[in-house]
Amino acid sequence: MDQDKSTSLLIRQLRDIQSHADKIVNGDSSSSNIETFSRYSIELVAYVKEKIDTPEILKFIVEIPTINYKKTEIKFWQFLILPLWWLILYKDYQIRNQAVQEIRHSRGKFATLEVMMNDLKGV
């Protein structure tokens, strides 16, 4: 019973993170959304490693990319130097686009993990 409930909750979390990834990939790629997805993804992978003991799933979970995104903060003095300010914004733009590509890849991995968990549960 307890394992079954835990598996059901994990499947719900996997659907939730896929929904969040879809929102980011389909255009709402703000820094705060990417940062939230990054934290949620790391926590979810850690939870799966802790709670699931199936070798196939543990082997697969390692393939999910870790997204380490931190929002770029521009200091006041950087606004005073226009070229530096633009370079920082451009660098953040490139990093954010890279993170969106990694999120797209992660979304597919989480979908596969959901199928594996459904098979484990026997749905």
PDB file of C-alpha atoms in Angstrom:
ATOM      1  CA  MET A   1       0.000   0.000   0.000  1.00  0.00           C
ATOM      2  CA  ASP A   2       2.685   2.473   1.038  1.00  0.00           C
ATOM      3  CA  GLN A   3       4.887   1.676  -1.974  1.00  0.00           C
ATOM      4  CA  ASP A   4       1.872   1.922  -4.292  1.00  0.00           C
ATOM      5  CA  LYS A   5       0.920   5.338  -2.895  1.00  0.00           C
ATOM      6  CA  SER A   6       4.527   6.524  -3.205  1.00  0.00           C
ATOM      7  CA  THR A   7       4.628   5.375  -6.836  1.00  0.00           C
ATOM      8  CA  SER A   8       1.339   7.152  -7.604  1.00  0.00           C
ATOM      9  CA  LEU A   9       2.648  10.387  -6.077  1.00  0.00           C
ATOM     10  CA  LEU A  10       5.862  10.087  -8.072  1.00  0.00           C
ATOM     11  CA  ILE A  11       3.911   9.601 -11.309  1.00  0.00           C
ATOM     12  CA  ARG A  12       1.891  12.727 -10.514  1.00  0.00           C
ATOM     13  CA  GLN A  13       5.114  14.673  -9.910  1.00  0.00           C
ATOM     14  CA  LEU A  14       6.530  13.405 -13.202  1.00  0.00           C
ATOM     15  CA  ARG A  15       3.438  14.667 -15.026  1.00  0.00           C
ATOM     16  CA  ASP A  16       3.736  17.991 -13.219  1.00  0.00           C
ATOM     17  CA  ILE A  17       7.382  18.510 -14.190  1.00  0.00           C
ATOM     18  CA  GLN A  18       6.571  17.607 -17.816  1.00  0.00           C
ATOM     19  CA  SER A  19       3.816  20.206 -17.799  1.00  0.00           C
ATOM     20  CA  HIS A  20       6.233  22.775 -16.399  1.00  0.00           C
ATOM     21  CA  ALA A  21       8.784  21.859 -19.095  1.00  0.00           C
ATOM     22  CA  ASP A  22       6.144  22.213 -21.823  1.00  0.00           C
ATOM     23  CA  LYS A  23       5.306  25.690 -20.574  1.00  0.00           C
ATOM     24  CA  ILE A  24       8.973  26.725 -20.747  1.00  0.00           C
ATOM     25  CA  VAL A  25       9.646  25.120 -24.138  1.00  0.00           C
ATOM     26  CA  ASN A  26       6.514  26.666 -25.652  1.00  0.00           C
ATOM     27  CA  GLY A  27       7.536  30.231 -24.925  1.00  0.00           C
ATOM     28  CA  ASP A  28       7.306  31.091 -21.223  1.00  0.00           C
ATOM     29  CA  SER A  29      11.064  30.817 -20.744  1.00  0.00           C
ATOM     30  CA  SER A  30      11.545  33.481 -18.114  1.00  0.00           C
ATOM     31  CA  SER A  31      14.568  33.227 -15.860  1.00  0.00           C
ATOM     32  CA  SER A  32      12.434  32.498 -12.807  1.00  0.00           C
ATOM     33  CA  ASN A  33      10.580  29.649 -14.570  1.00  0.00           C
ATOM     34  CA  ILE A  34      13.839  28.070 -15.715  1.00  0.00           C
ATOM     35  CA  GLU A  35      15.338  28.432 -12.244  1.00  0.00           C
ATOM     36  CA  THR A  36      12.245  26.839 -10.671  1.00  0.00           C
ATOM     37  CA  PHE A  37      12.338  23.946 -13.147  1.00  0.00           C
ATOM     38  CA  SER A  38      16.028  23.464 -12.427  1.00  0.00           C
ATOM     39  CA  ARG A  39      15.470  23.162  -8.673  1.00  0.00           C
ATOM     40  CA  TYR A  40      12.407  20.930  -9.096  1.00  0.00           C
ATOM     41  CA  SER A  41      14.243  18.646 -11.518  1.00  0.00           C
ATOM     42  CA  ILE A  42      17.211  18.202  -9.188  1.00  0.00           C
ATOM     43  CA  GLU A  43      14.931  17.473  -6.217  1.00  0.00           C
ATOM     44  CA  LEU A  44      12.822  15.007  -8.213  1.00  0.00           C
ATOM     45  CA  VAL A  45      15.849  13.070  -9.454  1.00  0.00           C
ATOM     46  CA  ALA A  46      17.184  12.883  -5.879  1.00  0.00           C
ATOM     47  CA  TYR A  47      13.779  11.649  -4.669  1.00  0.00           C
ATOM     48  CA  VAL A  48      13.680   8.904  -7.312  1.00  0.00           C
ATOM     49  CA  LYS A  49      17.209   7.797  -6.400  1.00  0.00           C
ATOM     50  CA  GLU A  50      16.208   7.638  -2.744  1.00  0.00           C
ATOM     51  CA  LYS A  51      12.810   5.923  -3.050  1.00  0.00           C
ATOM     52  CA  ILE A  52      13.063   3.616  -6.074  1.00  0.00           C
ATOM     53  CA  ASP A  53      15.289   0.549  -5.994  1.00  0.00           C
ATOM     54  CA  THR A  54      14.591  -0.876  -9.461  1.00  0.00           C
ATOM     55  CA  PRO A  55      17.949  -1.196 -11.291  1.00  0.00           C
ATOM     56  CA  GLU A  56      16.560  -0.177 -14.706  1.00  0.00           C
ATOM     57  CA  ILE A  57      15.090   3.029 -13.322  1.00  0.00           C
ATOM     58  CA  LEU A  58      18.224   3.865 -11.331  1.00  0.00           C
ATOM     59  CA  LYS A  59      20.324   3.322 -14.448  1.00  0.00           C
ATOM     60  CA  PHE A  60      17.969   5.501 -16.519  1.00  0.00           C
ATOM     61  CA  ILE A  61      17.708   8.349 -13.987  1.00  0.00           C
ATOM     62  CA  VAL A  62      21.427   9.063 -14.424  1.00  0.00           C
ATOM     63  CA  GLU A  63      20.729  10.009 -18.066  1.00  0.00           C
ATOM     64  CA  ILE A  64      18.488  12.936 -17.092  1.00  0.00           C
ATOM     65  CA  PRO A  65      20.550  16.105 -17.554  1.00  0.00           C
ATOM     66  CA  THR A  66      21.105  18.383 -14.590  1.00  0.00           C
ATOM     67  CA  ILE A  67      20.116  21.947 -15.370  1.00  0.00           C
ATOM     68  CA  ASN A  68      22.087  24.434 -13.309  1.00  0.00           C
ATOM     69  CA  TYR A  69      20.633  27.808 -14.156  1.00  0.00           C
ATOM     70  CA  LYS A  70      20.977  30.921 -12.046  1.00  0.00           C
ATOM     71  CA  LYS A  71      19.396  34.193 -13.048  1.00  0.00           C
ATOM     72  CA  THR A  72      21.957  36.829 -14.017  1.00  0.00           C
ATOM     73  CA  GLU A  73      21.805  39.849 -11.768  1.00  0.00           C
ATOM     74  CA  ILE A  74      22.957  43.166 -13.210  1.00  0.00           C
ATOM     75  CA  LYS A  75      24.526  45.496 -10.678  1.00  0.00           C
ATOM     76  CA  PHE A  76      23.868  49.230 -10.726  1.00  0.00           C
ATOM     77  CA  TRP A  77      27.408  50.105 -11.784  1.00  0.00           C
ATOM     78  CA  GLN A  78      27.080  47.759 -14.781  1.00  0.00           C
ATOM     79  CA  PHE A  79      24.221  49.886 -16.111  1.00  0.00           C
ATOM     80  CA  LEU A  80      26.631  52.821 -16.223  1.00  0.00           C
ATOM     81  CA  ILE A  81      28.900  51.010 -18.661  1.00  0.00           C
ATOM     82  CA  LEU A  82      26.617  50.328 -21.644  1.00  0.00           C
ATOM     83  CA  PRO A  83      28.768  47.755 -23.526  1.00  0.00           C
ATOM     84  CA  LEU A  84      29.256  45.666 -20.390  1.00  0.00           C
ATOM     85  CA  TRP A  85      25.527  45.720 -19.680  1.00  0.00           C
ATOM     86  CA  TRP A  86      24.706  44.501 -23.190  1.00  0.00           C
ATOM     87  CA  LEU A  87      27.318  41.748 -23.004  1.00  0.00           C
ATOM     88  CA  ILE A  88      25.858  40.475 -19.740  1.00  0.00           C
ATOM     89  CA  LEU A  89      22.338  40.452 -21.191  1.00  0.00           C
ATOM     90  CA  TYR A  90      23.527  38.639 -24.318  1.00  0.00           C
ATOM     91  CA  LYS A  91      25.393  36.041 -22.257  1.00  0.00           C
ATOM     92  CA  ASP A  92      22.260  35.494 -20.137  1.00  0.00           C
ATOM     93  CA  TYR A  93      20.200  35.119 -23.337  1.00  0.00           C
ATOM     94  CA  GLN A  94      22.561  32.426 -24.628  1.00  0.00           C
ATOM     95  CA  ILE A  95      22.606  30.582 -21.303  1.00  0.00           C
ATOM     96  CA  ARG A  96      18.805  30.709 -21.112  1.00  0.00           C
ATOM     97  CA  ASN A  97      18.480  29.299 -24.659  1.00  0.00           C
ATOM     98  CA  GLN A  98      20.901  26.503 -23.754  1.00  0.00           C
ATOM     99  CA  ALA A  99      18.823  25.755 -20.643  1.00  0.00           C
ATOM    100  CA  VAL A 100      15.620  25.590 -22.728  1.00  0.00           C
ATOM    101  CA  GLN A 101      17.268  23.004 -25.009  1.00  0.00           C
ATOM    102  CA  GLU A 102      18.304  20.958 -21.966  1.00  0.00           C
ATOM    103  CA  ILE A 103      14.770  21.256 -20.549  1.00  0.00           C
ATOM    104  CA  ARG A 104      13.358  19.962 -23.842  1.00  0.00           C
ATOM    105  CA  HIS A 105      15.663  16.946 -23.561  1.00  0.00           C
ATOM    106  CA  SER A 106      14.798  16.470 -19.868  1.00  0.00           C
ATOM    107  CA  ARG A 107      11.090  16.556 -20.660  1.00  0.00           C
ATOM    108  CA  GLY A 108      11.495  13.543 -22.926  1.00  0.00           C
ATOM    109  CA  LYS A 109      13.479  11.701 -20.274  1.00  0.00           C
ATOM    110  CA  PHE A 110      10.843  12.433 -17.628  1.00  0.00           C
ATOM    111  CA  ALA A 111       8.123  11.163 -20.011  1.00  0.00           C
ATOM    112  CA  THR A 112      10.056   7.922 -20.472  1.00  0.00           C
ATOM    113  CA  LEU A 113      10.518   7.662 -16.714  1.00  0.00           C
ATOM    114  CA  GLU A 114       6.758   8.092 -16.261  1.00  0.00           C
ATOM    115  CA  VAL A 115       6.135   5.160 -18.633  1.00  0.00           C
ATOM    116  CA  MET A 116       8.663   3.071 -16.705  1.00  0.00           C
ATOM    117  CA  MET A 117       6.969   3.942 -13.412  1.00  0.00           C
ATOM    118  CA  ASN A 118       3.543   3.048 -14.840  1.00  0.00           C
ATOM    119  CA  ASP A 119       4.962  -0.327 -15.913  1.00  0.00           C
ATOM    120  CA  LEU A 120       6.405  -0.804 -12.434  1.00  0.00           C
ATOM    121  CA  LYS A 121       3.051   0.030 -10.878  1.00  0.00           C
ATOM    122  CA  GLY A 122       1.253  -2.269 -13.309  1.00  0.00           C
ATOM    123  CA  VAL A 123      -1.045   0.295 -14.913  1.00  0.00           C
TER     124      VAL A 123
END
